[in-house]
Structures are given as structure tokens and as C-alpha cells.
Tab-separated table of C-alpha atoms in Angstrom:
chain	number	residue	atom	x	y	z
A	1	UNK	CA	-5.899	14.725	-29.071
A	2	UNK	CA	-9.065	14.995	-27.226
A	3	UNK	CA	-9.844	14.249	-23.443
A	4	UNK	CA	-11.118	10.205	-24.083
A	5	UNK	CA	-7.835	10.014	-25.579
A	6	UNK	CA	-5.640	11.672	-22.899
A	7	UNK	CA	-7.514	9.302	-20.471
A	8	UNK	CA	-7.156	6.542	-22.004
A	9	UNK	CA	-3.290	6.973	-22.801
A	10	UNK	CA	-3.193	7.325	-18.936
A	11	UNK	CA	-4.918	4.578	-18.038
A	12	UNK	CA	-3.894	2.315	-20.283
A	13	UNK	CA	-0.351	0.158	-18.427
A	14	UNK	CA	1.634	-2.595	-19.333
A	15	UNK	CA	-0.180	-5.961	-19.187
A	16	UNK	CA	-3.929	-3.927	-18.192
A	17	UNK	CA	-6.419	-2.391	-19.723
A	18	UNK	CA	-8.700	0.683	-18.309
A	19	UNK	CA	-11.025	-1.543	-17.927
A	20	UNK	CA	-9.375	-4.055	-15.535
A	21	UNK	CA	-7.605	-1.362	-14.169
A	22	UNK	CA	-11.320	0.946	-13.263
A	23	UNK	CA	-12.785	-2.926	-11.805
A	24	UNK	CA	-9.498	-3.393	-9.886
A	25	UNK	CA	-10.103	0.051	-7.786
A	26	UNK	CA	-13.573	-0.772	-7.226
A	27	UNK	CA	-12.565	-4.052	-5.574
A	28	UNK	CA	-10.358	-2.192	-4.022
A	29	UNK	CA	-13.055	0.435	-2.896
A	30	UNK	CA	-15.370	-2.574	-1.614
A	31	UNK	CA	-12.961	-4.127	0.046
A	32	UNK	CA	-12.059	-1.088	1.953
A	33	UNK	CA	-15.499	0.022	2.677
A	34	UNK	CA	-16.409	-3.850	4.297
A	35	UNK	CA	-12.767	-4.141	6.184
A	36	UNK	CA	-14.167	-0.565	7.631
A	37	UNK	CA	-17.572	-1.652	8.470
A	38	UNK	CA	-16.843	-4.808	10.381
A	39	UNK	CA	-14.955	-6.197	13.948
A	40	UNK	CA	-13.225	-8.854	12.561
A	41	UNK	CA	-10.341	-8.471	10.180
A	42	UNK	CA	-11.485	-9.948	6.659
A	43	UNK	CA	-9.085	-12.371	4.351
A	44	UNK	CA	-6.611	-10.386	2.546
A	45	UNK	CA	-6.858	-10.360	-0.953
A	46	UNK	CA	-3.429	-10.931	-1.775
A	47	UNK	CA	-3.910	-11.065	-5.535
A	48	UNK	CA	-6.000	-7.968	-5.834
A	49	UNK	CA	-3.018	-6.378	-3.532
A	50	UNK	CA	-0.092	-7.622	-5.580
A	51	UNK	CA	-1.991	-5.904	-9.341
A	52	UNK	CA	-2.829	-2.931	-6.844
A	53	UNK	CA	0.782	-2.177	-5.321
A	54	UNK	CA	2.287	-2.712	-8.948
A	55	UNK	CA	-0.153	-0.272	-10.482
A	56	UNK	CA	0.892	2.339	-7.689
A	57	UNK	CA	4.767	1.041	-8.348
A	58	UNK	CA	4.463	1.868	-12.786
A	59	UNK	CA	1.600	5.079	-11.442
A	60	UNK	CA	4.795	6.621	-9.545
A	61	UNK	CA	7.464	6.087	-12.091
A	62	UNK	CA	5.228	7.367	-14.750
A	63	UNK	CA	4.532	10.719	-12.539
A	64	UNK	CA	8.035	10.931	-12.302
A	65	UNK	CA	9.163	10.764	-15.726
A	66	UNK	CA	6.683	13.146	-16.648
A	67	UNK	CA	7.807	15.359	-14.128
A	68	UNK	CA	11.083	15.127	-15.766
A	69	UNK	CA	9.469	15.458	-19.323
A	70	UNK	CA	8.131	18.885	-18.220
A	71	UNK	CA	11.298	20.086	-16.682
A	72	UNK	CA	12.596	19.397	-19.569
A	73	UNK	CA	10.051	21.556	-21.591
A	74	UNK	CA	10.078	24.129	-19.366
A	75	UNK	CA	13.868	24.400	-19.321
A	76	UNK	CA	13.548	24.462	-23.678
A	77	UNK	CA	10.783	27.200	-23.478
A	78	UNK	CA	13.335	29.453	-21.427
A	79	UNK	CA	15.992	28.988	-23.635
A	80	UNK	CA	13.746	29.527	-26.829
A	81	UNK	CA	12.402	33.033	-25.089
A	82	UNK	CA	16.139	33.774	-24.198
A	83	UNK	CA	16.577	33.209	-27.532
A	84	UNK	CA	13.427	35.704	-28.693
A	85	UNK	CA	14.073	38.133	-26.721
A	86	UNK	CA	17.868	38.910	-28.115
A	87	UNK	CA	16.007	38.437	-31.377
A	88	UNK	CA	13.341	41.007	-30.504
A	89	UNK	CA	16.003	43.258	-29.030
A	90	UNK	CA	17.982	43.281	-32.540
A	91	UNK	CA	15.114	43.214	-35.199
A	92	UNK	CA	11.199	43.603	-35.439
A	93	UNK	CA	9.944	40.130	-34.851
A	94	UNK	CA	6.479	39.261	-33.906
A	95	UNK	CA	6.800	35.731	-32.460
A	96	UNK	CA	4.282	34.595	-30.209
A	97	UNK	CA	6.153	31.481	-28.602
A	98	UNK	CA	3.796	28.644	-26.752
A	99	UNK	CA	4.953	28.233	-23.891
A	100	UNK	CA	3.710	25.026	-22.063
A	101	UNK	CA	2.011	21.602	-22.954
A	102	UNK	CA	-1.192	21.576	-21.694
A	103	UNK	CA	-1.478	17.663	-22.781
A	104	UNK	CA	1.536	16.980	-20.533
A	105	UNK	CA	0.528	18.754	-17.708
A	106	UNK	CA	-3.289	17.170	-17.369
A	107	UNK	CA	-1.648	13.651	-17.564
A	108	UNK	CA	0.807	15.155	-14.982
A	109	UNK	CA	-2.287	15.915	-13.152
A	110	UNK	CA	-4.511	12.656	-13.898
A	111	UNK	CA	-1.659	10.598	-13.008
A	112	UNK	CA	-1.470	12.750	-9.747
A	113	UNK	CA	-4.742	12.387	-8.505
A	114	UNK	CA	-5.307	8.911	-9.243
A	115	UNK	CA	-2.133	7.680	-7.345
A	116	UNK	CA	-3.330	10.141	-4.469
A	117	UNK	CA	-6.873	8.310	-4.632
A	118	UNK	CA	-5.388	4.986	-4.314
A	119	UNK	CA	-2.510	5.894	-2.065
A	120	UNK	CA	-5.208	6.730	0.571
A	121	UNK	CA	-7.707	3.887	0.359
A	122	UNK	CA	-4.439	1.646	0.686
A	123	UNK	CA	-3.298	3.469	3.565
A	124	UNK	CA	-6.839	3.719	5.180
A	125	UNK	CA	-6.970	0.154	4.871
A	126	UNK	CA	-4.125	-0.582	6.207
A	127	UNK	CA	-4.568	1.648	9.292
A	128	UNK	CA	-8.065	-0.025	9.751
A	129	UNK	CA	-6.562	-3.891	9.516
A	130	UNK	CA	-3.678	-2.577	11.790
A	131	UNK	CA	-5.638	-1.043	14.696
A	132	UNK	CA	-7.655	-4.548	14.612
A	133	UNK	CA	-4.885	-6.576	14.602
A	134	UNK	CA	-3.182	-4.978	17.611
A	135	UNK	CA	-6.564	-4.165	19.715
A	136	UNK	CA	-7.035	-8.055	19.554
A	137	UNK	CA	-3.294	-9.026	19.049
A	138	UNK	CA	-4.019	-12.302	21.066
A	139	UNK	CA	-7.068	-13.392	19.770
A	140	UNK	CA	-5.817	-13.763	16.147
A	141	UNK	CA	-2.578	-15.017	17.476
A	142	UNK	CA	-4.907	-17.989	19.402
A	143	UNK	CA	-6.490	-18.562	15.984
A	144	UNK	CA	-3.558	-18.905	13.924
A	145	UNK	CA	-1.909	-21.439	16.442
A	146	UNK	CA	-5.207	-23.473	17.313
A	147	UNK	CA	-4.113	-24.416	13.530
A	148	UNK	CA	-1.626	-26.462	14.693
A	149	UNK	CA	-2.921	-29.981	13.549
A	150	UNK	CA	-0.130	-31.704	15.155
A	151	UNK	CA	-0.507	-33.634	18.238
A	152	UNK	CA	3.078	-34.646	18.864
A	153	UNK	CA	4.627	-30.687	18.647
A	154	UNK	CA	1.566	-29.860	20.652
A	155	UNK	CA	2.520	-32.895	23.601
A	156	UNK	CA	5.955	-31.487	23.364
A	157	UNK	CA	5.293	-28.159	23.775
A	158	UNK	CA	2.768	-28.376	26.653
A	159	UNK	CA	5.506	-31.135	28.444
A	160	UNK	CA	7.873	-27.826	28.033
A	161	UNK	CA	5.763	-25.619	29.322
A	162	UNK	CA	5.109	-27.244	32.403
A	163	UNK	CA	9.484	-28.375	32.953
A	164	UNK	CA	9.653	-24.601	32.507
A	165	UNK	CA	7.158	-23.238	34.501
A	166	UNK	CA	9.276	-22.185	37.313
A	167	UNK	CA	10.667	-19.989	34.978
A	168	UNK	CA	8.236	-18.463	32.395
A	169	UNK	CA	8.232	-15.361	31.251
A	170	UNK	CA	4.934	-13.215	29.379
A	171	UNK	CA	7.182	-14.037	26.183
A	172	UNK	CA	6.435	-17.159	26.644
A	173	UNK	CA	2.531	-17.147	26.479
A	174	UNK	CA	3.237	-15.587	22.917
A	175	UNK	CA	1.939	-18.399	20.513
A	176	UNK	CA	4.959	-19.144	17.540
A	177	UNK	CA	3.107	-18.853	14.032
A	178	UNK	CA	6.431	-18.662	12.347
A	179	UNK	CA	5.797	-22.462	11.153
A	180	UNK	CA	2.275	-21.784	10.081
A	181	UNK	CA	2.022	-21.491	5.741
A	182	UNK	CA	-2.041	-20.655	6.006
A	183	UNK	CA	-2.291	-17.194	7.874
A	184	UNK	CA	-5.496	-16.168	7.107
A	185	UNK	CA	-7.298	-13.654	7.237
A	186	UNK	CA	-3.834	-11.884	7.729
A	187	UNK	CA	-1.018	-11.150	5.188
A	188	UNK	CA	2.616	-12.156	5.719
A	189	UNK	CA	3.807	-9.146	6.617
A	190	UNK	CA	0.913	-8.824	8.900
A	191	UNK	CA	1.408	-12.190	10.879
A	192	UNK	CA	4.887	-11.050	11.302
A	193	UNK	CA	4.238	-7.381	12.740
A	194	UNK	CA	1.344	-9.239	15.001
A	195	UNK	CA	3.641	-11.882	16.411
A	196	UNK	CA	6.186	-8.695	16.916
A	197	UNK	CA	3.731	-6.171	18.523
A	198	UNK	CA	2.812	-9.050	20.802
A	199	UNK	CA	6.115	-9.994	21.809
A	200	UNK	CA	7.048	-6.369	22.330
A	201	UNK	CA	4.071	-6.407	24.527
A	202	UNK	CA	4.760	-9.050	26.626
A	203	UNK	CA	8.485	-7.885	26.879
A	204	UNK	CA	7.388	-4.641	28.492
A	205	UNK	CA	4.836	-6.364	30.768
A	206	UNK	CA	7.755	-8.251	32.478
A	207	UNK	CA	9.774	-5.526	32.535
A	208	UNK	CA	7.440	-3.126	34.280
A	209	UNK	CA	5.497	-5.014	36.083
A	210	UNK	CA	7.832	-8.490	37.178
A	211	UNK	CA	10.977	-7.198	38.302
């Protein structure tokens, strides 16, 4: 087995080929080197994610069974050179035993590098969308709830806002986007930590400042 073939027996996943695997990173790559280059926070592309985070999901189960695999070797090798050695000690033997895989360990090591590569242009993106989101927490929140195509919940909620003004709090001035289904440019998960970091916000605000 040469190197191609090592490579390609690494790369090569349930349901993917290297080749849609090698043009998934570079999206990937793009889309991280754009999200880093620009102010505003551009649309998540949830299916690229979704093949992305499964790759890294089948990457780190793989890494780990062949972690086990060469435990397992290496644990077999010991025994088989216990086993030499109390041969060699009772008769002339010349064995020369091998003693490791090197196959295993540069997939062990392929596997390893590539889920480190990903794992940090996933978490650099995700620090770059995430210091956007909560440096203009507001603004996004504004956008997402200008959205809001309703006129009746929109009457209702401004004829609540002004029976309540007496008592408003900062929470209050939080927009809701838990109703909203299109949350673009922001992920699910994102939406929900904005609408939380902003609430948090505000929270603290009235408690430090309005008592």
C-alpha cells in the first residue's frame, strides 16, 4: 500500500468522496476567510455546516478507533517480545520481531491533522460570527424583528408598551425573535445565544444602574 492509497482510504467516508470532501473544506476555507474580512455577519451556510460538523463527528470516531486499533497492537507486540525473549533466554533464536504499523500510525496521524485543521477554522469562525453578534447585539436583534410583517401583533404590542410604561424594565426593550422561522444571516443556535446575551445585558443594566 502506497501513500495515494493510504490517503485515499482516509479520505474516503460514508456517503462522500475525497473529492466532495477536499471542495467541502475549501468552502469552508472561503467562507471563513470572507466572514473574517467583513463588518457584517454573512448568511450561515447551514448545509455546508451540517456535511462539515458530521465529517468532524465520523473524523473523531475514526481517530478514536484507531487509537484503540494501535493499543491494541502495541499491547500484542509486548506480549509477542515477552514471548521472544523467554524464547531467546532458553534457545538460540534469531527473531527480528516488527514492532509497529507504520500504515496505522500515518492514518492515525492524517486523521489527526485534518480534524485539527478543521477544528480550528470552525472555531475561528465561530469566534469571529460571535464577537459580531454581541458587539452589535441590538442591531441584528432590530433586523430580525423589523421582520415582523404583522400589523395587528405589532398594534398590540406597541398598545402594551405604552399601558406598561410606568413600569418597564431594559428587558423589555429586548425585541422577542422566538416567533421568527427566517433568522438570517444567523443560525438557530445563534439567534438564541443573541436574544440571551442581550437579555443578560439588559438584566444587569437594571440591576446596576436602576435600583
Amino acid at each position: 500500500m502506497d501513500i495515494d492509497d493510504i490517503l485515499a482510504s482516509v479520505d474516503r467516508g460514508p456517503g462522500a468522496s475525497p473529492e466532495s470532501a477536499a471542495l467541502d473544506h475549501q468552502l469552508l476555507t472561503r467562507f471563513w476567510v470572507a466572514e473574517r474580512a467583513v463588518s457584517e455577519v454573512l448568511p450561515w451556510p447551514a448545509p455546508l455546516m451540517e456535511r462539515m460538523m458530521d465529517r468532524v463527528r465520523m473524523q473523531v470516531s475514526s481517530a478514536q478507533e484507531q487509537q484503540e486499533l494501535a493499543m491494541l497492537i502495541i499491547e500484542t507486540f509486548v506480549q509477542i517480545e515477552t514471548i521472544e525473549d523467554l524464547a531467546a533466554s532458553s534457545g538460540d533464536t534469531d527473531m527480528q520481531p516488527t514492532t509497529h504499523n507504520p500504515n496505522l500510525n500515518l492514518r492515525l496521524s492524517i486523521l489527526q491533522t485534518d480534524l485539527a485543521r478543521t477544528q480550528y477554522i470552525i472555531r475561528s469562525l465561530l469566534r469571529a460570527r460571535l464577537a459580531k453578534i454581541t458587539k452589535y447585539s441590538m442591531h441584528y436583534l432590530v433586523q430580525l424583528a423589523s421582520r415582523n410583517k404583522n400589523p395587528l401583533s405589532q398594534t398590540q404590542s406597541q398598545s402594551q408598551s405604552q399601558s406598561t410604561n410606568a413600569n418597564a424594565q431594559p428587558e423589555d426593550s429586548v425585541p422577542d425573535i422566538s416567533s421568527l422561522d427566517d433568522l438570517a444571516p444567523l443560525s438557530q443556535p445563534e439567534a438564541a445565544f443573541l436574544h440571551s446575551h442581550q437579555t443578560l445585558l439588559a438584566g444587569h443594566y437594571a440591576g446596576s444602574f436602576m435600583v
